[in-house]
mmCIF file with all atom_site columns, C-alpha atoms in Angstrom:
data_model
loop_
_atom_site.group_PDB
_atom_site.id
_atom_site.type_symbol
_atom_site.label_atom_id
_atom_site.label_alt_id
_atom_site.label_comp_id
_atom_site.label_asym_id
_atom_site.label_entity_id
_atom_site.label_seq_id
_atom_site.pdbx_PDB_ins_code
_atom_site.Cartn_x
_atom_site.Cartn_y
_atom_site.Cartn_z
_atom_site.occupancy
_atom_site.B_iso_or_equiv
_atom_site.pdbx_formal_charge
_atom_site.auth_seq_id
_atom_site.auth_comp_id
_atom_site.auth_asym_id
_atom_site.auth_atom_id
_atom_site.pdbx_PDB_model_num
ATOM 1   C CA . MET W 1 1   ? 9.345   -19.637 -6.790  1.00 0.00 ? 1088 MET W CA 1
ATOM 2   C CA . LYS W 1 2   ? 7.703   -21.782 -4.161  1.00 0.00 ? 1089 LYS W CA 1
ATOM 3   C CA . THR W 1 3   ? 4.409   -23.552 -4.826  1.00 0.00 ? 1090 THR W CA 1
ATOM 4   C CA . GLU W 1 4   ? 2.601   -21.524 -2.141  1.00 0.00 ? 1091 GLU W CA 1
ATOM 5   C CA . ASP W 1 5   ? 3.886   -18.310 -3.730  1.00 0.00 ? 1092 ASP W CA 1
ATOM 6   C CA . GLN W 1 6   ? 2.394   -19.382 -7.045  1.00 0.00 ? 1093 GLN W CA 1
ATOM 7   C CA . ARG W 1 7   ? -0.911  -20.296 -5.385  1.00 0.00 ? 1094 ARG W CA 1
ATOM 8   C CA . TYR W 1 8   ? -1.319  -17.010 -3.494  1.00 0.00 ? 1095 TYR W CA 1
ATOM 9   C CA . LEU W 1 9   ? -0.159  -14.945 -6.457  1.00 0.00 ? 1096 LEU W CA 1
ATOM 10  C CA . ALA W 1 10  ? -2.689  -16.765 -8.646  1.00 0.00 ? 1097 ALA W CA 1
ATOM 11  C CA . ARG W 1 11  ? -5.390  -15.805 -6.130  1.00 0.00 ? 1098 ARG W CA 1
ATOM 12  C CA . ALA W 1 12  ? -4.337  -12.146 -6.321  1.00 0.00 ? 1099 ALA W CA 1
ATOM 13  C CA . VAL W 1 13  ? -4.579  -12.320 -10.114 1.00 0.00 ? 1100 VAL W CA 1
ATOM 14  C CA . GLU W 1 14  ? -7.976  -14.035 -9.853  1.00 0.00 ? 1101 GLU W CA 1
ATOM 15  C CA . LEU W 1 15  ? -9.214  -11.215 -7.597  1.00 0.00 ? 1102 LEU W CA 1
ATOM 16  C CA . SER W 1 16  ? -7.934  -8.636  -10.073 1.00 0.00 ? 1103 SER W CA 1
ATOM 17  C CA . ARG W 1 17  ? -9.927  -10.151 -12.934 1.00 0.00 ? 1104 ARG W CA 1
ATOM 18  C CA . GLU W 1 18  ? -13.049 -10.917 -10.913 1.00 0.00 ? 1105 GLU W CA 1
ATOM 19  C CA . HIS W 1 19  ? -13.447 -7.430  -9.492  1.00 0.00 ? 1106 HIS W CA 1
ATOM 20  C CA . MET W 1 20  ? -12.351 -5.694  -12.701 1.00 0.00 ? 1107 MET W CA 1
ATOM 21  C CA . ASP W 1 21  ? -15.070 -7.626  -14.544 1.00 0.00 ? 1108 ASP W CA 1
ATOM 22  C CA . GLU W 1 22  ? -17.610 -6.614  -11.864 1.00 0.00 ? 1109 GLU W CA 1
ATOM 23  C CA . GLY W 1 23  ? -16.669 -2.959  -12.345 1.00 0.00 ? 1110 GLY W CA 1
ATOM 24  C CA . ALA W 1 24  ? -15.131 -2.407  -8.903  1.00 0.00 ? 1111 ALA W CA 1
ATOM 25  C CA . GLY W 1 25  ? -12.074 -0.653  -10.331 1.00 0.00 ? 1112 GLY W CA 1
ATOM 26  C CA . GLY W 1 26  ? -8.813  -1.284  -12.139 1.00 0.00 ? 1113 GLY W CA 1
ATOM 27  C CA . PRO W 1 27  ? -7.258  -4.711  -12.768 1.00 0.00 ? 1114 PRO W CA 1
ATOM 28  C CA . PHE W 1 28  ? -5.475  -5.148  -9.449  1.00 0.00 ? 1115 PHE W CA 1
ATOM 29  C CA . GLY W 1 29  ? -5.763  -7.733  -6.675  1.00 0.00 ? 1116 GLY W CA 1
ATOM 30  C CA . ALA W 1 30  ? -3.828  -8.525  -3.509  1.00 0.00 ? 1117 ALA W CA 1
ATOM 31  C CA . VAL W 1 31  ? -3.612  -11.215 -0.826  1.00 0.00 ? 1118 VAL W CA 1
ATOM 32  C CA . ILE W 1 32  ? -1.780  -10.995 2.507   1.00 0.00 ? 1119 ILE W CA 1
ATOM 33  C CA . VAL W 1 33  ? -0.533  -14.242 4.041   1.00 0.00 ? 1120 VAL W CA 1
ATOM 34  C CA . ARG W 1 34  ? 1.281   -14.966 7.276   1.00 0.00 ? 1121 ARG W CA 1
ATOM 35  C CA . ASP W 1 35  ? 2.304   -18.405 8.532   1.00 0.00 ? 1122 ASP W CA 1
ATOM 36  C CA . GLY W 1 36  ? 0.287   -20.099 5.803   1.00 0.00 ? 1123 GLY W CA 1
ATOM 37  C CA . GLN W 1 37  ? -2.914  -18.249 6.737   1.00 0.00 ? 1124 GLN W CA 1
ATOM 38  C CA . VAL W 1 38  ? -4.635  -15.743 4.464   1.00 0.00 ? 1125 VAL W CA 1
ATOM 39  C CA . LEU W 1 39  ? -5.134  -12.650 6.603   1.00 0.00 ? 1126 LEU W CA 1
ATOM 40  C CA . ALA W 1 40  ? -6.991  -10.622 3.993   1.00 0.00 ? 1127 ALA W CA 1
ATOM 41  C CA . GLU W 1 41  ? -7.713  -10.088 0.343   1.00 0.00 ? 1128 GLU W CA 1
ATOM 42  C CA . GLY W 1 42  ? -8.140  -6.806  -1.492  1.00 0.00 ? 1129 GLY W CA 1
ATOM 43  C CA . TRP W 1 43  ? -8.911  -5.463  -4.924  1.00 0.00 ? 1130 TRP W CA 1
ATOM 44  C CA . ASN W 1 44  ? -8.943  -2.077  -6.564  1.00 0.00 ? 1131 ASN W CA 1
ATOM 45  C CA . GLN W 1 45  ? -12.027 -0.078  -5.563  1.00 0.00 ? 1132 GLN W CA 1
ATOM 46  C CA . VAL W 1 46  ? -10.960 3.388   -6.672  1.00 0.00 ? 1133 VAL W CA 1
ATOM 47  C CA . THR W 1 47  ? -13.911 3.997   -8.980  1.00 0.00 ? 1134 THR W CA 1
ATOM 48  C CA . SER W 1 48  ? -16.577 2.011   -7.108  1.00 0.00 ? 1135 SER W CA 1
ATOM 49  C CA . ALA W 1 49  ? -15.782 3.608   -3.725  1.00 0.00 ? 1136 ALA W CA 1
ATOM 50  C CA . ASN W 1 50  ? -14.765 6.991   -5.157  1.00 0.00 ? 1137 ASN W CA 1
ATOM 51  C CA . ASP W 1 51  ? -11.597 6.615   -3.097  1.00 0.00 ? 1138 ASP W CA 1
ATOM 52  C CA . PRO W 1 52  ? -8.270  7.268   -4.831  1.00 0.00 ? 1139 PRO W CA 1
ATOM 53  C CA . THR W 1 53  ? -6.479  5.417   -2.013  1.00 0.00 ? 1140 THR W CA 1
ATOM 54  C CA . ALA W 1 54  ? -8.555  2.226   -2.403  1.00 0.00 ? 1141 ALA W CA 1
ATOM 55  C CA . HIS W 1 55  ? -5.867  0.344   -4.312  1.00 0.00 ? 1142 HIS W CA 1
ATOM 56  C CA . ALA W 1 56  ? -5.800  -3.440  -3.945  1.00 0.00 ? 1143 ALA W CA 1
ATOM 57  C CA . GLU W 1 57  ? -2.750  -3.482  -1.689  1.00 0.00 ? 1144 GLU W CA 1
ATOM 58  C CA . VAL W 1 58  ? -3.999  -0.704  0.604   1.00 0.00 ? 1145 VAL W CA 1
ATOM 59  C CA . THR W 1 59  ? -7.406  -2.361  0.854   1.00 0.00 ? 1146 THR W CA 1
ATOM 60  C CA . ALA W 1 60  ? -5.788  -5.690  1.744   1.00 0.00 ? 1147 ALA W CA 1
ATOM 61  C CA . ILE W 1 61  ? -3.464  -4.048  4.284   1.00 0.00 ? 1148 ILE W CA 1
ATOM 62  C CA . ARG W 1 62  ? -6.387  -2.286  5.978   1.00 0.00 ? 1149 ARG W CA 1
ATOM 63  C CA . ARG W 1 63  ? -8.364  -5.515  6.167   1.00 0.00 ? 1150 ARG W CA 1
ATOM 64  C CA . ALA W 1 64  ? -5.404  -7.573  7.395   1.00 0.00 ? 1151 ALA W CA 1
ATOM 65  C CA . CYS W 1 65  ? -4.594  -5.104  10.161  1.00 0.00 ? 1152 CYS W CA 1
ATOM 66  C CA . GLN W 1 66  ? -8.228  -5.145  11.286  1.00 0.00 ? 1153 GLN W CA 1
ATOM 67  C CA . GLU W 1 67  ? -8.202  -8.942  11.207  1.00 0.00 ? 1154 GLU W CA 1
ATOM 68  C CA . VAL W 1 68  ? -5.106  -9.287  13.393  1.00 0.00 ? 1155 VAL W CA 1
ATOM 69  C CA . GLY W 1 69  ? -5.882  -6.267  15.580  1.00 0.00 ? 1156 GLY W CA 1
ATOM 70  C CA . ASP W 1 70  ? -2.499  -4.671  14.999  1.00 0.00 ? 1157 ASP W CA 1
ATOM 71  C CA . PHE W 1 71  ? -0.943  -2.058  12.713  1.00 0.00 ? 1158 PHE W CA 1
ATOM 72  C CA . SER W 1 72  ? 2.037   -4.342  12.127  1.00 0.00 ? 1159 SER W CA 1
ATOM 73  C CA . LEU W 1 73  ? 1.979   -7.134  9.565   1.00 0.00 ? 1160 LEU W CA 1
ATOM 74  C CA . GLU W 1 74  ? 5.505   -8.248  10.361  1.00 0.00 ? 1161 GLU W CA 1
ATOM 75  C CA . GLY W 1 75  ? 6.150   -11.738 9.031   1.00 0.00 ? 1162 GLY W CA 1
ATOM 76  C CA . ALA W 1 76  ? 3.472   -11.394 6.344   1.00 0.00 ? 1163 ALA W CA 1
ATOM 77  C CA . THR W 1 77  ? 3.851   -11.615 2.585   1.00 0.00 ? 1164 THR W CA 1
ATOM 78  C CA . LEU W 1 78  ? 1.904   -9.326  0.276   1.00 0.00 ? 1165 LEU W CA 1
ATOM 79  C CA . TYR W 1 79  ? 0.990   -11.046 -2.990  1.00 0.00 ? 1166 TYR W CA 1
ATOM 80  C CA . THR W 1 80  ? -0.152  -8.602  -5.627  1.00 0.00 ? 1167 THR W CA 1
ATOM 81  C CA . SER W 1 81  ? -1.095  -8.825  -9.270  1.00 0.00 ? 1168 SER W CA 1
ATOM 82  C CA . CYS W 1 82  ? 1.158   -5.854  -10.060 1.00 0.00 ? 1169 CYS W CA 1
ATOM 83  C CA . GLU W 1 83  ? 4.266   -4.196  -8.681  1.00 0.00 ? 1170 GLU W CA 1
ATOM 84  C CA . PRO W 1 84  ? 2.981   -1.782  -6.042  1.00 0.00 ? 1171 PRO W CA 1
ATOM 85  C CA . CYS W 1 85  ? 2.645   1.888   -6.902  1.00 0.00 ? 1172 CYS W CA 1
ATOM 86  C CA . PRO W 1 86  ? 4.482   4.379   -4.663  1.00 0.00 ? 1173 PRO W CA 1
ATOM 87  C CA . MET W 1 87  ? 1.496   4.734   -2.307  1.00 0.00 ? 1174 MET W CA 1
ATOM 88  C CA . CYS W 1 88  ? 1.023   0.980   -1.969  1.00 0.00 ? 1175 CYS W CA 1
ATOM 89  C CA . LEU W 1 89  ? 4.737   0.379   -1.531  1.00 0.00 ? 1176 LEU W CA 1
ATOM 90  C CA . ALA W 1 90  ? 4.871   3.021   1.207   1.00 0.00 ? 1177 ALA W CA 1
ATOM 91  C CA . SER W 1 91  ? 1.830   1.410   2.844   1.00 0.00 ? 1178 SER W CA 1
ATOM 92  C CA . ALA W 1 92  ? 3.572   -1.974  2.811   1.00 0.00 ? 1179 ALA W CA 1
ATOM 93  C CA . TYR W 1 93  ? 6.599   -0.413  4.514   1.00 0.00 ? 1180 TYR W CA 1
ATOM 94  C CA . TRP W 1 94  ? 4.402   1.338   7.106   1.00 0.00 ? 1181 TRP W CA 1
ATOM 95  C CA . ALA W 1 95  ? 2.608   -1.965  7.781   1.00 0.00 ? 1182 ALA W CA 1
ATOM 96  C CA . ARG W 1 96  ? 5.974   -3.718  8.146   1.00 0.00 ? 1183 ARG W CA 1
ATOM 97  C CA . VAL W 1 97  ? 5.131   -6.346  5.544   1.00 0.00 ? 1184 VAL W CA 1
ATOM 98  C CA . SER W 1 98  ? 8.131   -8.660  5.372   1.00 0.00 ? 1185 SER W CA 1
ATOM 99  C CA . ARG W 1 99  ? 7.990   -9.555  1.690   1.00 0.00 ? 1186 ARG W CA 1
ATOM 100 C CA . ILE W 1 100 ? 6.208   -8.673  -1.556  1.00 0.00 ? 1187 ILE W CA 1
ATOM 101 C CA . VAL W 1 101 ? 5.586   -11.027 -4.477  1.00 0.00 ? 1188 VAL W CA 1
ATOM 102 C CA . PHE W 1 102 ? 4.128   -9.466  -7.640  1.00 0.00 ? 1189 PHE W CA 1
ATOM 103 C CA . ALA W 1 103 ? 3.169   -10.492 -11.178 1.00 0.00 ? 1190 ALA W CA 1
ATOM 104 C CA . ASN W 1 104 ? 2.954   -7.546  -13.600 1.00 0.00 ? 1191 ASN W CA 1
ATOM 105 C CA . THR W 1 105 ? 5.591   -4.795  -13.492 1.00 0.00 ? 1192 THR W CA 1
ATOM 106 C CA . ARG W 1 106 ? 5.060   -1.061  -13.231 1.00 0.00 ? 1193 ARG W CA 1
ATOM 107 C CA . LYS W 1 107 ? 5.997   -0.850  -16.931 1.00 0.00 ? 1194 LYS W CA 1
ATOM 108 C CA . ASP W 1 108 ? 3.224   -3.327  -17.722 1.00 0.00 ? 1195 ASP W CA 1
ATOM 109 C CA . ALA W 1 109 ? 0.837   -1.096  -15.755 1.00 0.00 ? 1196 ALA W CA 1
ATOM 110 C CA . ALA W 1 110 ? 2.044   2.024   -17.561 1.00 0.00 ? 1197 ALA W CA 1
ATOM 111 C CA . ASP W 1 111 ? 1.443   0.306   -20.890 1.00 0.00 ? 1198 ASP W CA 1
ATOM 112 C CA . ILE W 1 112 ? -2.288  0.048   -20.074 1.00 0.00 ? 1199 ILE W CA 1
ATOM 113 C CA . GLY W 1 113 ? -2.661  3.565   -18.664 1.00 0.00 ? 1200 GLY W CA 1
ATOM 114 C CA . PHE W 1 114 ? -1.570  3.204   -15.028 1.00 0.00 ? 1201 PHE W CA 1
ATOM 115 C CA . ASP W 1 115 ? 1.682   5.151   -15.201 1.00 0.00 ? 1202 ASP W CA 1
ATOM 116 C CA . ASP W 1 116 ? 3.234   6.032   -11.843 1.00 0.00 ? 1203 ASP W CA 1
ATOM 117 C CA . SER W 1 117 ? 6.429   7.520   -13.283 1.00 0.00 ? 1204 SER W CA 1
ATOM 118 C CA . LEU W 1 118 ? 5.335   11.073  -12.443 1.00 0.00 ? 1205 LEU W CA 1
ATOM 119 C CA . ILE W 1 119 ? 5.174   10.195  -8.733  1.00 0.00 ? 1206 ILE W CA 1
ATOM 120 C CA . TYR W 1 120 ? 8.461   8.286   -8.800  1.00 0.00 ? 1207 TYR W CA 1
ATOM 121 C CA . ASP W 1 121 ? 10.063  11.298  -10.507 1.00 0.00 ? 1208 ASP W CA 1
ATOM 122 C CA . GLU W 1 122 ? 8.531   13.878  -8.162  1.00 0.00 ? 1209 GLU W CA 1
ATOM 123 C CA . ILE W 1 123 ? 9.409   12.317  -4.793  1.00 0.00 ? 1210 ILE W CA 1
ATOM 124 C CA . PRO W 1 124 ? 13.183  12.930  -4.894  1.00 0.00 ? 1211 PRO W CA 1
ATOM 125 C CA . LYS W 1 125 ? 12.805  16.536  -6.101  1.00 0.00 ? 1212 LYS W CA 1
ATOM 126 C CA . PRO W 1 126 ? 13.281  19.408  -3.669  1.00 0.00 ? 1213 PRO W CA 1
ATOM 127 C CA . ILE W 1 127 ? 9.871   20.709  -2.558  1.00 0.00 ? 1214 ILE W CA 1
ATOM 128 C CA . PRO W 1 128 ? 10.052  23.973  -4.573  1.00 0.00 ? 1215 PRO W CA 1
ATOM 129 C CA . GLU W 1 129 ? 10.701  21.993  -7.777  1.00 0.00 ? 1216 GLU W CA 1
ATOM 130 C CA . ARG W 1 130 ? 7.653   19.715  -7.531  1.00 0.00 ? 1217 ARG W CA 1
ATOM 131 C CA . ILE W 1 131 ? 4.682   20.334  -9.811  1.00 0.00 ? 1218 ILE W CA 1
ATOM 132 C CA . LEU W 1 132 ? 2.262   20.154  -6.862  1.00 0.00 ? 1219 LEU W CA 1
ATOM 133 C CA . PRO W 1 133 ? 2.774   23.440  -4.989  1.00 0.00 ? 1220 PRO W CA 1
ATOM 134 C CA . MET W 1 134 ? 3.620   23.023  -1.321  1.00 0.00 ? 1221 MET W CA 1
ATOM 135 C CA . ASP W 1 135 ? 3.985   25.894  1.106   1.00 0.00 ? 1222 ASP W CA 1
ATOM 136 C CA . HIS W 1 136 ? 5.704   25.511  4.469   1.00 0.00 ? 1223 HIS W CA 1
ATOM 137 C CA . LEU W 1 137 ? 3.885   27.601  7.051   1.00 0.00 ? 1224 LEU W CA 1
ATOM 138 C CA . PRO W 1 138 ? 5.470   26.990  10.466  1.00 0.00 ? 1225 PRO W CA 1
ATOM 139 C CA . SER W 1 139 ? 3.084   26.946  13.416  1.00 0.00 ? 1226 SER W CA 1
ATOM 140 C CA . LEU W 1 140 ? 3.955   27.235  17.082  1.00 0.00 ? 1227 LEU W CA 1
ATOM 141 C CA . GLU W 1 141 ? 0.836   25.242  17.975  1.00 0.00 ? 1228 GLU W CA 1
ATOM 142 C CA . ALA W 1 142 ? 1.759   22.443  15.542  1.00 0.00 ? 1229 ALA W CA 1
ATOM 143 C CA . LYS W 1 143 ? 5.231   22.340  17.111  1.00 0.00 ? 1230 LYS W CA 1
ATOM 144 C CA . ALA W 1 144 ? 3.660   22.260  20.585  1.00 0.00 ? 1231 ALA W CA 1
ATOM 145 C CA . VAL W 1 145 ? 1.614   19.204  19.595  1.00 0.00 ? 1232 VAL W CA 1
ATOM 146 C CA . PHE W 1 146 ? 4.796   17.450  18.432  1.00 0.00 ? 1233 PHE W CA 1
ATOM 147 C CA . ASP W 1 147 ? 6.534   18.412  21.680  1.00 0.00 ? 1234 ASP W CA 1
ATOM 148 C CA . ALA W 1 148 ? 3.592   16.994  23.649  1.00 0.00 ? 1235 ALA W CA 1
ATOM 149 C CA . TRP W 1 149 ? 3.862   13.747  21.685  1.00 0.00 ? 1236 TRP W CA 1
ATOM 150 C CA . ALA W 1 150 ? 7.590   13.557  22.424  1.00 0.00 ? 1237 ALA W CA 1
ATOM 151 C CA . ASP W 1 151 ? 6.838   13.908  26.142  1.00 0.00 ? 1238 ASP W CA 1
ATOM 152 C CA . LYS W 1 152 ? 3.799   11.596  26.192  1.00 0.00 ? 1239 LYS W CA 1
ATOM 153 C CA . ASP W 1 153 ? 4.453   8.626   28.461  1.00 0.00 ? 1240 ASP W CA 1
ATOM 154 C CA . ASP W 1 154 ? 1.668   6.362   27.173  1.00 0.00 ? 1241 ASP W CA 1
ATOM 155 C CA . LYS W 1 155 ? 2.203   6.781   23.433  1.00 0.00 ? 1242 LYS W CA 1
ATOM 156 C CA . VAL W 1 156 ? 2.118   3.734   21.188  1.00 0.00 ? 1243 VAL W CA 1
ATOM 157 C CA . ARG W 1 157 ? 5.182   3.875   18.972  1.00 0.00 ? 1244 ARG W CA 1
ATOM 158 C CA . TYR W 1 158 ? 4.863   2.937   15.364  1.00 0.00 ? 1245 TYR W CA 1
#
């Protein structure tokens, strides 16, 4: 591992402890770096913000995108104190993060009560077999909106 990887990962871990001790949320921190510049830092704020999506990685991604004025973080590395959960991993893909470096594993997280195995197990199941009921209710208007998007000349692709 490169020295800069160790330094930025150590900062993510430091954020996890600092904000956990302050009562912001769970023991998770994240730093996003591109071209040697820290774009943003984040920490878990689920309980302090009453926001189940306010994980460290998502918070850092939101801040980094605001900082650079773009939804793409291509070329950036996400340093995180723990292997990203399914939501955070999906967010990193959507943000086009180029690399992730993490400290604790998802097993380590499960061992202290942050077990994401249910979500990992549910995602590949056919919709009718998932424990969260989902009903498909086709809508002509919803389809019309999609058709309008497909025809829109000035859309910003992402």
